[in-house]
């Protein structure tokens, strides 16, 4: 059955460019991103992996480990990583799974047969430290993902996990956030010393609490 938000992210062992990995061991107690690519030596995928490598510090600052998947074999991955490093001016610094037998693709429902019978679409999962699926996005092969949006969602997820706030439409780091409805206004005033602006009983803003 397909995964849904809140489900436990399935564990697996896989061959990667960094040796055999147990997914849960790789993630440890931090956050994770597992994302798939249709194929090695393709242009959009090359830019996506380059951008991910470029954002290494951003992921590290958020305690996020990144793991890429494609169904191509390991020897092709090694050659492709050289190309990515050369053309995108980066050092790919995260493992790529060689999912030749489609184990990971099947577990995470990454093959959408009406898009392609054989290759994975651009699936991306954000996984929290308790190994729950917190974000799932699916892009077509022809559209490269916006990795700043992925960082933005991770910031939002981490604020929710740590401070009982959610984030409004188009929220950006530094802007006011929303007090979750489970917290009463009375408690919110105690919990958020920077202030609570009550627009409606269910719509209460407070400055971003971790700044
Ligand atoms: C690409 O990465 O450019 C790509 C991969 C598969 C299909 C279409 C585009």
mmCIF file of C-alpha atoms and ligand atoms in Angstrom:
data_model
loop_
_atom_site.group_PDB
_atom_site.id
_atom_site.type_symbol
_atom_site.label_atom_id
_atom_site.label_comp_id
_atom_site.label_asym_id
_atom_site.label_seq_id
_atom_site.Cartn_x
_atom_site.Cartn_y
_atom_site.Cartn_z
ATOM 1 C CA UNK A 1 0.000 0.000 0.000
ATOM 2 C CA UNK A 2 1.189 3.529 -0.759
ATOM 3 C CA UNK A 3 2.746 5.540 2.045
ATOM 4 C CA UNK A 4 0.875 8.415 3.612
ATOM 5 C CA UNK A 5 1.845 11.297 5.864
ATOM 6 C CA UNK A 6 2.321 10.121 9.429
ATOM 7 C CA UNK A 7 3.208 6.563 8.404
ATOM 8 C CA UNK A 8 6.437 5.016 9.623
ATOM 9 C CA UNK A 9 9.033 5.323 6.853
ATOM 10 C CA UNK A 10 10.032 1.753 5.910
ATOM 11 C CA UNK A 11 13.590 0.775 6.728
ATOM 12 C CA UNK A 12 15.803 -0.921 4.124
ATOM 13 C CA UNK A 13 19.370 -1.904 3.376
ATOM 14 C CA UNK A 14 20.823 -0.722 0.071
ATOM 15 C CA UNK A 15 24.027 -0.580 -1.930
ATOM 16 C CA UNK A 16 25.135 3.032 -2.313
ATOM 17 C CA UNK A 17 28.078 5.066 -3.515
ATOM 18 C CA UNK A 18 29.135 5.142 0.165
ATOM 19 C CA UNK A 19 28.881 1.356 0.664
ATOM 20 C CA UNK A 20 25.985 -0.628 2.101
ATOM 21 C CA UNK A 21 23.601 1.507 4.123
ATOM 22 C CA UNK A 22 20.901 0.643 6.624
ATOM 23 C CA UNK A 23 18.499 3.537 6.198
ATOM 24 C CA UNK A 24 17.631 3.960 9.880
ATOM 25 C CA UNK A 25 21.278 3.722 10.917
ATOM 26 C CA UNK A 26 22.152 6.300 8.289
ATOM 27 C CA UNK A 27 19.509 8.716 9.592
ATOM 28 C CA UNK A 28 20.450 8.192 13.246
ATOM 29 C CA UNK A 29 18.434 10.530 15.485
ATOM 30 C CA UNK A 30 18.145 13.319 12.941
ATOM 31 C CA UNK A 31 15.901 14.274 10.069
ATOM 32 C CA UNK A 32 16.188 12.740 6.605
ATOM 33 C CA UNK A 33 15.406 13.303 2.959
ATOM 34 C CA UNK A 34 14.996 10.346 0.615
ATOM 35 C CA UNK A 35 14.536 11.432 -2.987
ATOM 36 C CA UNK A 36 14.415 9.650 -6.301
ATOM 37 C CA UNK A 37 15.634 10.508 -9.794
ATOM 38 C CA UNK A 38 14.499 8.999 -13.066
ATOM 39 C CA UNK A 39 17.944 8.085 -14.403
ATOM 40 C CA UNK A 40 21.683 8.742 -14.314
ATOM 41 C CA UNK A 41 23.325 10.944 -16.965
ATOM 42 C CA UNK A 42 20.177 13.003 -17.523
ATOM 43 C CA UNK A 43 20.188 16.799 -17.466
ATOM 44 C CA UNK A 44 17.543 17.764 -14.903
ATOM 45 C CA UNK A 45 18.752 15.104 -12.445
ATOM 46 C CA UNK A 46 22.309 16.374 -12.837
ATOM 47 C CA UNK A 47 21.279 19.879 -11.782
ATOM 48 C CA UNK A 48 19.180 18.569 -8.878
ATOM 49 C CA UNK A 49 21.994 16.539 -7.367
ATOM 50 C CA UNK A 50 24.376 19.450 -7.923
ATOM 51 C CA UNK A 51 22.022 21.810 -6.099
ATOM 52 C CA UNK A 52 21.616 19.345 -3.229
ATOM 53 C CA UNK A 53 25.402 19.129 -2.856
ATOM 54 C CA UNK A 54 25.652 22.920 -2.942
ATOM 55 C CA UNK A 55 23.146 23.165 -0.077
ATOM 56 C CA UNK A 56 25.147 20.801 2.150
ATOM 57 C CA UNK A 57 25.531 23.383 4.936
ATOM 58 C CA UNK A 58 21.826 24.230 4.860
ATOM 59 C CA UNK A 59 20.891 20.585 5.351
ATOM 60 C CA UNK A 60 23.557 20.101 8.040
ATOM 61 C CA UNK A 61 22.346 23.190 9.931
ATOM 62 C CA UNK A 62 18.907 21.599 10.081
ATOM 63 C CA UNK A 63 20.301 18.198 11.116
ATOM 64 C CA UNK A 64 19.052 16.639 7.864
ATOM 65 C CA UNK A 65 20.789 13.754 6.098
ATOM 66 C CA UNK A 66 20.164 13.328 2.392
ATOM 67 C CA UNK A 67 19.954 10.062 0.456
ATOM 68 C CA UNK A 68 19.295 9.868 -3.303
ATOM 69 C CA UNK A 69 17.810 6.914 -5.215
ATOM 70 C CA UNK A 70 17.858 5.844 -8.807
ATOM 71 C CA UNK A 71 17.436 2.443 -10.369
ATOM 72 C CA UNK A 72 20.757 2.608 -12.219
ATOM 73 C CA UNK A 73 23.666 0.439 -11.059
ATOM 74 C CA UNK A 74 26.561 1.531 -8.889
ATOM 75 C CA UNK A 75 29.182 1.728 -11.664
ATOM 76 C CA UNK A 76 26.995 4.217 -13.566
ATOM 77 C CA UNK A 77 26.430 6.208 -10.371
ATOM 78 C CA UNK A 78 30.187 6.634 -9.880
ATOM 79 C CA UNK A 79 30.648 7.901 -13.438
ATOM 80 C CA UNK A 80 27.667 10.224 -13.148
ATOM 81 C CA UNK A 81 28.873 11.675 -9.823
ATOM 82 C CA UNK A 82 32.093 12.676 -11.613
ATOM 83 C CA UNK A 83 30.020 14.485 -14.236
ATOM 84 C CA UNK A 84 27.903 16.220 -11.582
ATOM 85 C CA UNK A 85 31.004 17.388 -9.752
ATOM 86 C CA UNK A 86 32.520 18.662 -12.988
ATOM 87 C CA UNK A 87 29.483 20.379 -14.487
ATOM 88 C CA UNK A 88 27.851 21.754 -11.319
ATOM 89 C CA UNK A 89 31.095 22.797 -9.600
ATOM 90 C CA UNK A 90 30.393 20.763 -6.498
ATOM 91 C CA UNK A 91 31.528 17.691 -4.597
ATOM 92 C CA UNK A 92 28.576 15.327 -4.252
ATOM 93 C CA UNK A 93 28.664 14.692 -0.533
ATOM 94 C CA UNK A 94 25.762 12.303 0.061
ATOM 95 C CA UNK A 95 25.180 8.692 -1.004
ATOM 96 C CA UNK A 96 23.279 7.570 -4.106
ATOM 97 C CA UNK A 97 21.425 4.278 -3.818
ATOM 98 C CA UNK A 98 21.820 1.826 -6.697
ATOM 99 C CA UNK A 99 18.285 0.480 -6.651
ATOM 100 C CA UNK A 100 18.657 -1.963 -9.569
ATOM 101 C CA UNK A 101 16.184 -4.401 -8.029
ATOM 102 C CA UNK A 102 13.672 -1.603 -7.264
ATOM 103 C CA UNK A 103 13.501 -2.477 -3.541
ATOM 104 C CA UNK A 104 13.459 1.136 -2.397
ATOM 105 C CA UNK A 105 11.370 2.294 -5.357
ATOM 106 C CA UNK A 106 8.695 -0.286 -4.462
ATOM 107 C CA UNK A 107 8.743 0.408 -0.719
ATOM 108 C CA UNK A 108 8.244 4.118 -1.364
ATOM 109 C CA UNK A 109 5.985 3.763 -4.424
ATOM 110 C CA UNK A 110 8.377 5.761 -6.590
ATOM 111 C CA UNK A 111 7.487 4.125 -9.907
ATOM 112 C CA UNK A 112 4.305 5.525 -11.414
ATOM 113 C CA UNK A 113 3.678 3.216 -14.373
ATOM 114 C CA UNK A 114 1.586 5.684 -16.342
ATOM 115 C CA UNK A 115 4.508 8.113 -16.251
ATOM 116 C CA UNK A 116 7.220 5.479 -16.826
ATOM 117 C CA UNK A 117 7.138 1.694 -16.503
ATOM 118 C CA UNK A 118 10.801 1.477 -15.616
ATOM 119 C CA UNK A 119 12.185 4.565 -13.939
ATOM 120 C CA UNK A 120 11.269 6.404 -10.757
ATOM 121 C CA UNK A 121 9.515 9.753 -10.839
ATOM 122 C CA UNK A 122 10.870 12.636 -8.749
ATOM 123 C CA UNK A 123 9.571 11.537 -5.339
ATOM 124 C CA UNK A 124 10.814 13.194 -2.172
ATOM 125 C CA UNK A 125 10.144 12.214 1.426
ATOM 126 C CA UNK A 126 11.078 14.146 4.535
ATOM 127 C CA UNK A 127 11.414 11.878 7.552
ATOM 128 C CA UNK A 128 11.418 13.071 11.164
ATOM 129 C CA UNK A 129 13.680 11.747 13.932
ATOM 130 C CA UNK A 130 10.911 9.331 15.022
ATOM 131 C CA UNK A 131 11.018 7.892 11.448
ATOM 132 C CA UNK A 132 7.603 9.232 10.431
ATOM 133 C CA UNK A 133 6.882 10.506 6.929
ATOM 134 C CA UNK A 134 6.360 14.267 7.275
ATOM 135 C CA UNK A 135 6.388 15.448 3.661
ATOM 136 C CA UNK A 136 5.832 13.717 0.339
ATOM 137 C CA UNK A 137 6.173 15.543 -2.947
ATOM 138 C CA UNK A 138 6.068 14.103 -6.435
ATOM 139 C CA UNK A 139 7.352 15.941 -9.483
ATOM 140 C CA UNK A 140 7.439 14.789 -13.075
ATOM 141 C CA UNK A 141 10.741 13.849 -14.687
ATOM 142 C CA UNK A 142 10.804 17.047 -16.732
ATOM 143 C CA UNK A 143 10.597 19.479 -13.775
ATOM 144 C CA UNK A 144 13.509 20.012 -11.414
ATOM 145 C CA UNK A 145 12.468 20.497 -7.807
ATOM 146 C CA UNK A 146 12.854 23.750 -5.863
ATOM 147 C CA UNK A 147 15.283 22.859 -3.080
ATOM 148 C CA UNK A 148 14.706 26.173 -1.291
ATOM 149 C CA UNK A 149 11.066 25.176 -0.939
ATOM 150 C CA UNK A 150 12.176 21.877 0.583
ATOM 151 C CA UNK A 151 14.349 23.755 3.115
ATOM 152 C CA UNK A 152 11.398 26.063 3.840
ATOM 153 C CA UNK A 153 9.123 23.102 4.588
ATOM 154 C CA UNK A 154 11.771 21.533 6.831
ATOM 155 C CA UNK A 155 12.000 24.813 8.765
ATOM 156 C CA UNK A 156 8.231 24.779 9.157
ATOM 157 C CA UNK A 157 8.158 21.126 10.251
ATOM 158 C CA UNK A 158 10.898 21.738 12.807
ATOM 159 C CA UNK A 159 9.092 24.795 14.198
ATOM 160 C CA UNK A 160 5.938 22.725 14.592
ATOM 161 C CA UNK A 161 7.841 19.902 16.279
ATOM 162 C CA UNK A 162 9.693 22.195 18.679
ATOM 163 C CA UNK A 163 7.365 25.135 19.378
ATOM 164 C CA UNK A 164 3.696 24.182 18.681
ATOM 165 C CA UNK A 165 3.419 26.653 15.816
ATOM 166 C CA UNK A 166 2.455 26.283 12.196
ATOM 167 C CA UNK A 167 3.340 28.534 9.273
ATOM 168 C CA UNK A 168 1.028 30.552 7.026
ATOM 169 C CA UNK A 169 0.862 30.601 3.241
ATOM 170 C CA UNK A 170 4.122 31.678 1.616
ATOM 171 C CA UNK A 171 5.791 31.981 5.028
ATOM 172 C CA UNK A 172 9.490 32.720 4.941
ATOM 173 C CA UNK A 173 12.125 32.392 7.652
ATOM 174 C CA UNK A 174 11.834 35.371 10.010
ATOM 175 C CA UNK A 175 8.153 36.059 9.454
ATOM 176 C CA UNK A 176 5.406 35.615 12.039
ATOM 177 C CA UNK A 177 4.050 32.114 12.600
ATOM 178 C CA UNK A 178 0.669 30.779 13.727
ATOM 179 C CA UNK A 179 -0.078 29.342 17.168
ATOM 180 C CA UNK A 180 -1.497 25.828 16.696
ATOM 181 C CA UNK A 181 -5.166 25.529 17.583
ATOM 182 C CA UNK A 182 -4.424 22.948 20.295
ATOM 183 C CA UNK A 183 -2.839 25.733 22.397
ATOM 184 C CA UNK A 184 -5.340 28.059 24.097
ATOM 185 C CA UNK A 185 -4.803 31.807 23.800
ATOM 186 C CA UNK A 186 -4.224 31.963 27.563
ATOM 187 C CA UNK A 187 -1.464 29.350 27.313
ATOM 188 C CA UNK A 188 -0.073 30.946 24.143
ATOM 189 C CA UNK A 189 0.446 34.252 25.950
ATOM 190 C CA UNK A 190 2.532 32.419 28.577
ATOM 191 C CA UNK A 191 4.358 30.250 26.028
ATOM 192 C CA UNK A 192 5.280 33.002 23.540
ATOM 193 C CA UNK A 193 6.770 35.943 25.464
ATOM 194 C CA UNK A 194 7.368 37.916 22.242
ATOM 195 C CA UNK A 195 3.601 38.414 22.053
ATOM 196 C CA UNK A 196 0.469 36.909 20.534
ATOM 197 C CA UNK A 197 -1.694 38.810 18.047
ATOM 198 C CA UNK A 198 -5.267 37.475 18.084
ATOM 199 C CA UNK A 199 -6.969 38.090 14.724
ATOM 200 C CA UNK A 200 -9.691 35.494 15.355
ATOM 201 C CA UNK A 201 -9.885 32.988 18.210
ATOM 202 C CA UNK A 202 -8.514 30.387 15.773
ATOM 203 C CA UNK A 203 -5.997 32.677 14.014
ATOM 204 C CA UNK A 204 -3.250 33.848 16.348
ATOM 205 C CA UNK A 205 0.181 35.026 15.247
ATOM 206 C CA UNK A 206 3.412 35.189 17.161
ATOM 207 C CA UNK A 207 6.956 36.142 16.097
ATOM 208 C CA UNK A 208 9.061 33.176 14.986
ATOM 209 C CA UNK A 209 10.028 31.712 18.374
ATOM 210 C CA UNK A 210 13.517 30.406 17.602
ATOM 211 C CA UNK A 211 15.031 33.745 16.564
HETATM 212 C C1 LIG B 1 16.246 14.682 -16.765
HETATM 213 O O1 LIG B 1 16.781 14.491 -15.689
HETATM 214 O O2 LIG B 1 16.548 15.600 -17.492
HETATM 215 C C2 LIG B 1 15.185 13.738 -17.234
HETATM 216 C C3 LIG B 1 15.165 12.424 -16.813
HETATM 217 C C4 LIG B 1 14.204 11.567 -17.284
HETATM 218 C C5 LIG B 1 13.240 12.042 -18.157
HETATM 219 C C6 LIG B 1 13.234 13.365 -18.551
HETATM 220 C C7 LIG B 1 14.209 14.225 -18.086
#
